[in-house]
Amino acid sequence: MGKFVKPGKVVLVLVGGYSGHKAVIMKNIDDDTSDPPYSHALVAGIDHYPCKVTASMSKKNIAKRSKNKSFVKVYNYNHLMPTRYSVDIPLDKTVINQDVFTDTALKPKAHREAKAEFEERYKTGVSLFGSSSKKPPSSWDPALHLIAWLCSPSSELPPGAPYNSSDTQRPAIDLLLRTAAGFPTQSLGAQATHFESPPPANCP
Amino acid sequence: MVTAKKMKKYLELINFRLQLVMKSGKYVLGYKQTLKIIRHGKAKLVILTNNCSALRKSETEYHAVLAKTGVHHYKGNNIELSTACRKHYRVCTLSITDPGDTDIIRSIPEQTGEK
């Protein structure tokens, strides 16, 4: 009874070359009239996640491994799996929009913008996690970290939601979403506030 | 667990309402259409059967949670649900967009809450 496919929502791409990758909805078109003739969303996502970084690496190496690559694409809603997470990364809508797909000159700009914003969020996230130095804690997978900080603590799940965490088995999708996020997360009914604490050192 | 008498009572209640919805209200049958409707925020109640595959059940439930829509687990399989809907094909996921004359959206959660 509420629309949840909105800009800022984190989605998983299910189909195509980027399947399994996370993306953020930039713009969604709900009606089936405009081109393409189905409900679709423009998403900006991560093509190449930043690599794992340890404290023993050199700064140069860390910088190299902390890079990410982004993609901008239009997807049918059927090919996206919405999550309960949303993100407040300020992706510029004037740069990342549907003109990107018609004008070839605009595409690299859009990619650069998305990449820059994701990287910034990733980097600022690192320095917030306890350690005063710029280096991330050792044996901490930054990919997970990026995911954690891509998902702001704002969970849209109201406390009285019919989806009860103590409910019966929801094996498959629960597992799917948990492993996609890479966390040994609590049940999906829990609020996302656990992202405010550092993720555990050993993640499956 | 659920006695035959309770089951009968439950089925009477829900089947009657479902039939009314089929006549007077608006609904969609089938997994793909249900998900579409949920995404657009038009679903008022989603009904899943007990032999709906676990992945499909989970996915529909998750979408319904995001949309803040109620989900009802029908105590019957897809054949029984289709009979209740007076359809000649099996239905394991259905979504009600407009209840018409019925109070199914209010009464079914109450019912299952009492159990």
Coordinates of C-alpha atoms in Angstrom, one line a residue:
Chain A
M1 CA 0.0 0.0 0.0
G2 CA 3.0 2.2 -0.2
K3 CA 5.4 2.7 -3.0
F4 CA 8.9 1.8 -2.1
V5 CA 10.6 2.0 -5.4
K6 CA 12.0 5.4 -4.9
P7 CA 15.2 7.3 -5.6
G8 CA 17.8 6.5 -3.0
K9 CA 16.7 2.9 -2.6
V10 CA 19.4 0.3 -2.7
V11 CA 18.6 -2.5 -5.1
L12 CA 20.2 -5.7 -6.2
V13 CA 20.5 -6.2 -9.9
L14 CA 19.3 -9.7 -10.8
V15 CA 19.9 -10.0 -14.4
G16 CA 22.6 -9.2 -17.0
G17 CA 26.2 -8.5 -16.6
Y18 CA 25.8 -6.7 -13.3
S19 CA 23.7 -9.3 -11.7
G20 CA 24.4 -9.6 -8.0
H21 CA 25.7 -6.1 -7.9
K22 CA 24.2 -3.4 -5.7
A23 CA 22.9 -0.2 -7.1
V24 CA 21.1 2.9 -6.0
I25 CA 17.9 4.1 -7.7
M26 CA 18.4 7.5 -9.3
K27 CA 15.1 7.8 -11.0
N28 CA 12.1 5.5 -11.4
I29 CA 9.4 5.5 -14.0
D30 CA 6.4 3.7 -12.9
D31 CA 4.0 3.9 -15.8
D32 CA 4.3 1.6 -18.8
T33 CA 3.9 4.3 -21.4
S34 CA 7.2 6.1 -21.7
D35 CA 10.1 4.5 -23.6
P36 CA 10.9 1.7 -22.7
P37 CA 7.2 0.5 -22.4
Y38 CA 7.5 -1.0 -18.9
S39 CA 8.2 0.2 -15.4
H40 CA 11.8 0.8 -15.2
A41 CA 14.4 2.6 -13.0
L42 CA 17.6 4.3 -13.7
V43 CA 20.2 3.0 -11.3
A44 CA 23.8 3.9 -10.5
G45 CA 25.7 0.9 -9.1
I46 CA 29.0 -0.5 -8.4
D47 CA 30.7 -2.4 -11.1
H48 CA 34.0 -3.2 -9.4
Y49 CA 34.0 -3.2 -5.6
P50 CA 37.0 -1.9 -3.8
C51 CA 39.4 -4.6 -2.8
K52 CA 40.2 -5.8 0.7
V53 CA 42.8 -3.7 2.5
T54 CA 45.0 -4.5 5.4
A55 CA 47.0 -2.4 7.7
S56 CA 50.2 -3.8 6.4
M57 CA 49.7 -2.5 3.0
S58 CA 51.5 0.7 1.7
K59 CA 49.4 3.8 1.3
K60 CA 49.9 3.6 -2.5
N61 CA 48.6 0.1 -2.5
I62 CA 45.7 1.0 -0.3
A63 CA 44.8 3.8 -2.6
K64 CA 44.9 1.6 -5.5
R65 CA 42.8 -1.1 -3.9
S66 CA 40.2 1.3 -2.6
K67 CA 39.1 2.3 -6.1
N68 CA 35.8 1.4 -7.4
K69 CA 34.1 1.4 -10.8
S70 CA 30.6 2.4 -11.3
F71 CA 27.9 1.8 -13.8
V72 CA 24.7 3.6 -14.8
K73 CA 21.9 1.6 -16.3
V74 CA 18.2 1.4 -16.9
Y75 CA 16.5 -1.7 -15.6
N76 CA 13.1 -3.2 -15.7
Y77 CA 11.7 -3.5 -12.2
N78 CA 11.4 -7.2 -12.7
H79 CA 15.2 -7.4 -12.9
L80 CA 15.8 -5.6 -9.7
M81 CA 15.4 -6.8 -6.1
P82 CA 14.6 -3.9 -3.8
T83 CA 16.1 -4.0 -0.4
R84 CA 14.9 -2.3 2.7
Y85 CA 17.9 0.0 2.7
S86 CA 18.2 3.4 1.3
V87 CA 21.1 5.7 0.9
D88 CA 21.6 9.5 1.0
I89 CA 24.5 9.7 -1.3
P90 CA 24.1 13.0 -3.2
L91 CA 24.3 11.7 -6.7
D92 CA 23.8 14.5 -9.1
K93 CA 20.7 14.0 -11.1
T94 CA 21.6 16.5 -13.8
V95 CA 24.7 14.4 -14.6
I96 CA 23.2 11.0 -14.2
N97 CA 20.1 10.8 -16.2
Q98 CA 18.6 9.1 -19.2
D99 CA 20.4 11.4 -21.7
V100 CA 23.4 9.4 -20.8
F101 CA 22.2 6.6 -23.0
T102 CA 21.7 8.7 -26.1
D103 CA 24.6 11.0 -26.0
T104 CA 27.9 9.2 -25.8
A105 CA 29.8 12.2 -24.4
L106 CA 27.7 12.3 -21.3
K107 CA 28.3 8.7 -20.3
P108 CA 31.8 8.9 -18.9
K109 CA 30.8 12.0 -17.0
A110 CA 28.0 10.2 -15.3
H111 CA 30.2 7.2 -14.5
R112 CA 32.8 9.5 -13.0
E113 CA 30.2 11.3 -10.9
A114 CA 28.9 8.0 -9.5
K115 CA 32.3 6.7 -8.9
A116 CA 33.4 9.8 -7.1
E117 CA 30.4 9.9 -4.8
F118 CA 30.7 6.2 -4.0
E119 CA 34.3 6.5 -3.3
E120 CA 33.8 9.5 -1.1
R121 CA 31.2 7.7 1.0
Y122 CA 33.5 4.7 1.2
K123 CA 36.4 6.8 2.4
T124 CA 34.6 8.9 4.9
G125 CA 33.0 5.8 6.2
V126 CA 36.4 4.3 7.0
S127 CA 37.6 7.2 9.1
L128 CA 34.4 7.2 11.2
F129 CA 35.0 3.7 12.4
G130 CA 37.0 4.2 15.5
S131 CA 40.6 4.3 14.3
S132 CA 42.0 7.8 14.3
S133 CA 44.5 7.0 11.5
K134 CA 43.4 7.0 7.9
K135 CA 44.2 3.3 7.6
P136 CA 41.3 0.9 8.0
P137 CA 41.6 -1.7 10.7
S138 CA 43.4 -4.8 9.6
S139 CA 41.6 -7.8 8.1
W140 CA 38.6 -5.7 7.5
D141 CA 37.0 -6.2 4.2
P142 CA 36.3 -2.8 2.7
A143 CA 33.8 -4.2 0.3
L144 CA 31.6 -5.0 3.2
H145 CA 32.3 -1.7 4.6
L146 CA 31.3 0.0 1.4
I147 CA 28.1 -1.8 1.5
A148 CA 27.5 -0.9 5.1
W149 CA 28.0 2.7 4.4
L150 CA 26.0 2.6 1.2
C151 CA 23.2 1.6 3.4
S152 CA 22.4 4.4 5.8
P153 CA 20.9 3.4 9.1
S154 CA 17.6 4.7 8.0
S155 CA 15.4 1.6 7.8
E156 CA 11.9 2.2 6.4
L157 CA 10.5 -0.7 8.3
P158 CA 7.9 0.5 10.8
P159 CA 7.9 -1.3 14.1
G160 CA 4.5 -2.8 13.5
A161 CA 5.3 -4.3 10.1
P162 CA 3.6 -7.5 9.3
Y163 CA 6.9 -9.1 8.5
N164 CA 7.9 -10.6 11.8
S165 CA 11.5 -11.7 12.4
S166 CA 10.3 -14.4 14.7
D167 CA 8.0 -15.7 12.1
T168 CA 8.3 -19.0 10.2
Q169 CA 10.9 -19.9 7.8
R170 CA 11.9 -17.5 5.1
P171 CA 14.9 -19.4 4.1
A172 CA 15.8 -18.6 0.6
I173 CA 15.5 -14.8 0.1
D174 CA 16.7 -14.2 3.6
L175 CA 19.8 -16.1 2.9
L176 CA 20.2 -14.5 -0.4
L177 CA 20.0 -11.0 0.9
R178 CA 22.2 -11.8 3.8
T179 CA 25.0 -13.2 1.7
A180 CA 24.6 -10.5 -0.8
A181 CA 25.2 -8.0 1.9
G182 CA 28.1 -10.1 3.1
F183 CA 27.1 -9.7 6.7
P184 CA 26.2 -12.3 9.2
T185 CA 23.2 -10.0 9.7
Q186 CA 20.5 -10.4 12.1
S187 CA 17.0 -11.2 10.9
L188 CA 15.5 -8.9 8.4
G189 CA 13.0 -7.7 10.8
A190 CA 15.7 -5.9 12.9
Q191 CA 16.4 -2.2 12.5
A192 CA 19.5 -1.5 10.5
T193 CA 21.2 0.3 13.4
H194 CA 23.7 -2.5 13.7
F195 CA 25.5 -0.9 10.9
E196 CA 26.6 1.9 13.2
S197 CA 28.9 -0.4 15.0
P198 CA 31.9 -1.8 13.1
P199 CA 31.2 -5.0 11.3
P200 CA 32.7 -8.1 12.9
A201 CA 36.3 -8.9 11.8
N202 CA 35.4 -12.3 10.4
C203 CA 32.7 -12.2 7.9
P204 CA 31.5 -15.3 6.0
Chain B
M1 CA -2.8 -28.6 15.5
V2 CA -5.6 -27.0 13.7
T3 CA -8.8 -29.0 14.3
A4 CA -11.0 -29.9 11.5
K5 CA -13.8 -27.8 12.9
K6 CA -11.6 -24.7 13.1
M7 CA -10.3 -25.4 9.6
K8 CA -13.8 -25.6 8.3
K9 CA -14.8 -22.4 9.9
Y10 CA -11.7 -20.6 8.6
L11 CA -12.3 -21.8 5.1
E12 CA -15.9 -20.8 5.1
L13 CA -15.0 -17.3 6.2
I14 CA -12.2 -16.7 3.8
N15 CA -13.7 -18.5 0.9
F16 CA -16.8 -16.6 1.1
R17 CA -14.9 -13.3 1.1
L18 CA -12.7 -14.4 -1.7
Q19 CA -15.7 -15.2 -3.9
L20 CA -17.1 -11.8 -3.2
V21 CA -13.9 -10.2 -4.1
M22 CA -13.8 -12.1 -7.4
K23 CA -17.3 -10.8 -8.1
S24 CA -17.2 -7.3 -6.9
G25 CA -13.6 -6.3 -6.3
K26 CA -10.4 -6.1 -8.2
Y27 CA -7.6 -8.6 -7.9
V28 CA -4.6 -10.0 -9.7
L29 CA -3.7 -13.6 -9.8
G30 CA -0.3 -15.0 -10.2
Y31 CA 3.2 -14.3 -9.0
K32 CA 4.4 -11.9 -11.6
Q33 CA 1.4 -9.8 -11.6
T34 CA 1.3 -9.7 -7.8
L35 CA 4.8 -8.5 -7.6
K36 CA 4.1 -5.8 -10.2
I37 CA 1.1 -4.6 -8.2
I38 CA 3.0 -4.6 -4.9
R39 CA 5.8 -2.6 -6.5
H40 CA 3.3 0.0 -7.6
G41 CA 1.8 0.2 -4.2
K42 CA -1.7 -0.9 -5.3
A43 CA -1.9 -4.2 -3.4
K44 CA -4.1 -4.2 -0.3
L45 CA -3.7 -7.8 0.6
V46 CA -1.5 -10.6 -0.7
I47 CA -2.5 -14.2 -0.3
L48 CA -0.1 -17.1 -0.6
T49 CA -0.9 -20.7 -0.5
N50 CA 0.9 -23.3 1.6
N51 CA 2.5 -25.0 -1.3
C52 CA 3.9 -21.8 -2.7
S53 CA 7.7 -22.4 -3.2
A54 CA 9.8 -21.0 -0.3
L55 CA 11.8 -18.6 -2.5
R56 CA 8.7 -17.2 -4.0
K57 CA 7.0 -16.9 -0.7
S58 CA 10.0 -15.1 0.8
E59 CA 10.3 -12.7 -2.1
T60 CA 6.6 -11.8 -2.1
E61 CA 6.7 -11.3 1.7
Y62 CA 9.7 -9.1 1.5
H63 CA 8.1 -7.0 -1.2
A64 CA 5.0 -6.8 0.8
V65 CA 6.9 -5.7 3.9
L66 CA 8.5 -2.9 1.9
A67 CA 5.2 -1.8 0.6
K68 CA 3.6 -2.2 4.1
T69 CA 1.0 -4.6 2.7
G70 CA -0.5 -7.4 4.6
V71 CA 0.3 -11.0 3.6
H72 CA -2.1 -13.8 4.4
H73 CA -1.0 -17.4 4.3
Y74 CA -4.0 -19.3 3.0
K75 CA -4.4 -22.7 4.7
G76 CA -4.7 -24.6 1.5
N77 CA -2.8 -25.3 -1.6
N78 CA -3.0 -23.7 -5.0
I79 CA -5.8 -26.0 -6.2
E80 CA -7.9 -25.1 -3.2
L81 CA -7.3 -21.5 -3.6
S82 CA -8.3 -21.6 -7.2
T83 CA -11.5 -23.4 -6.3
A84 CA -12.2 -20.7 -3.8
C85 CA -11.6 -18.1 -6.5
R86 CA -13.8 -20.1 -8.9
K87 CA -11.0 -20.4 -11.4
H88 CA -10.1 -23.4 -13.6
Y89 CA -6.4 -23.0 -13.2
R90 CA -4.2 -23.2 -10.1
V91 CA -3.3 -20.0 -8.2
C92 CA -0.6 -19.8 -5.6
T93 CA -0.2 -16.1 -5.3
L94 CA -3.0 -13.6 -5.5
S95 CA -3.3 -10.0 -4.6
I96 CA -6.4 -7.9 -3.9
T97 CA -6.2 -4.3 -5.1
D98 CA -9.8 -3.3 -4.4
P99 CA -11.9 -5.3 -1.9
G100 CA -15.2 -4.2 -3.4
D101 CA -18.0 -5.1 -1.0
T102 CA -16.0 -7.3 1.3
D103 CA -14.2 -6.6 4.5
I104 CA -11.5 -9.1 3.7
I105 CA -8.7 -6.7 4.3
R106 CA -9.8 -5.9 7.8
S107 CA -11.2 -9.2 8.8
I108 CA -8.5 -11.6 7.7
P109 CA -5.7 -10.1 9.7
E110 CA -8.0 -10.0 12.7
Q111 CA -8.9 -13.6 12.2
T112 CA -5.3 -14.8 11.9
G113 CA -4.4 -12.6 14.8
E114 CA -6.9 -14.4 17.0
K115 CA -5.4 -17.8 16.2

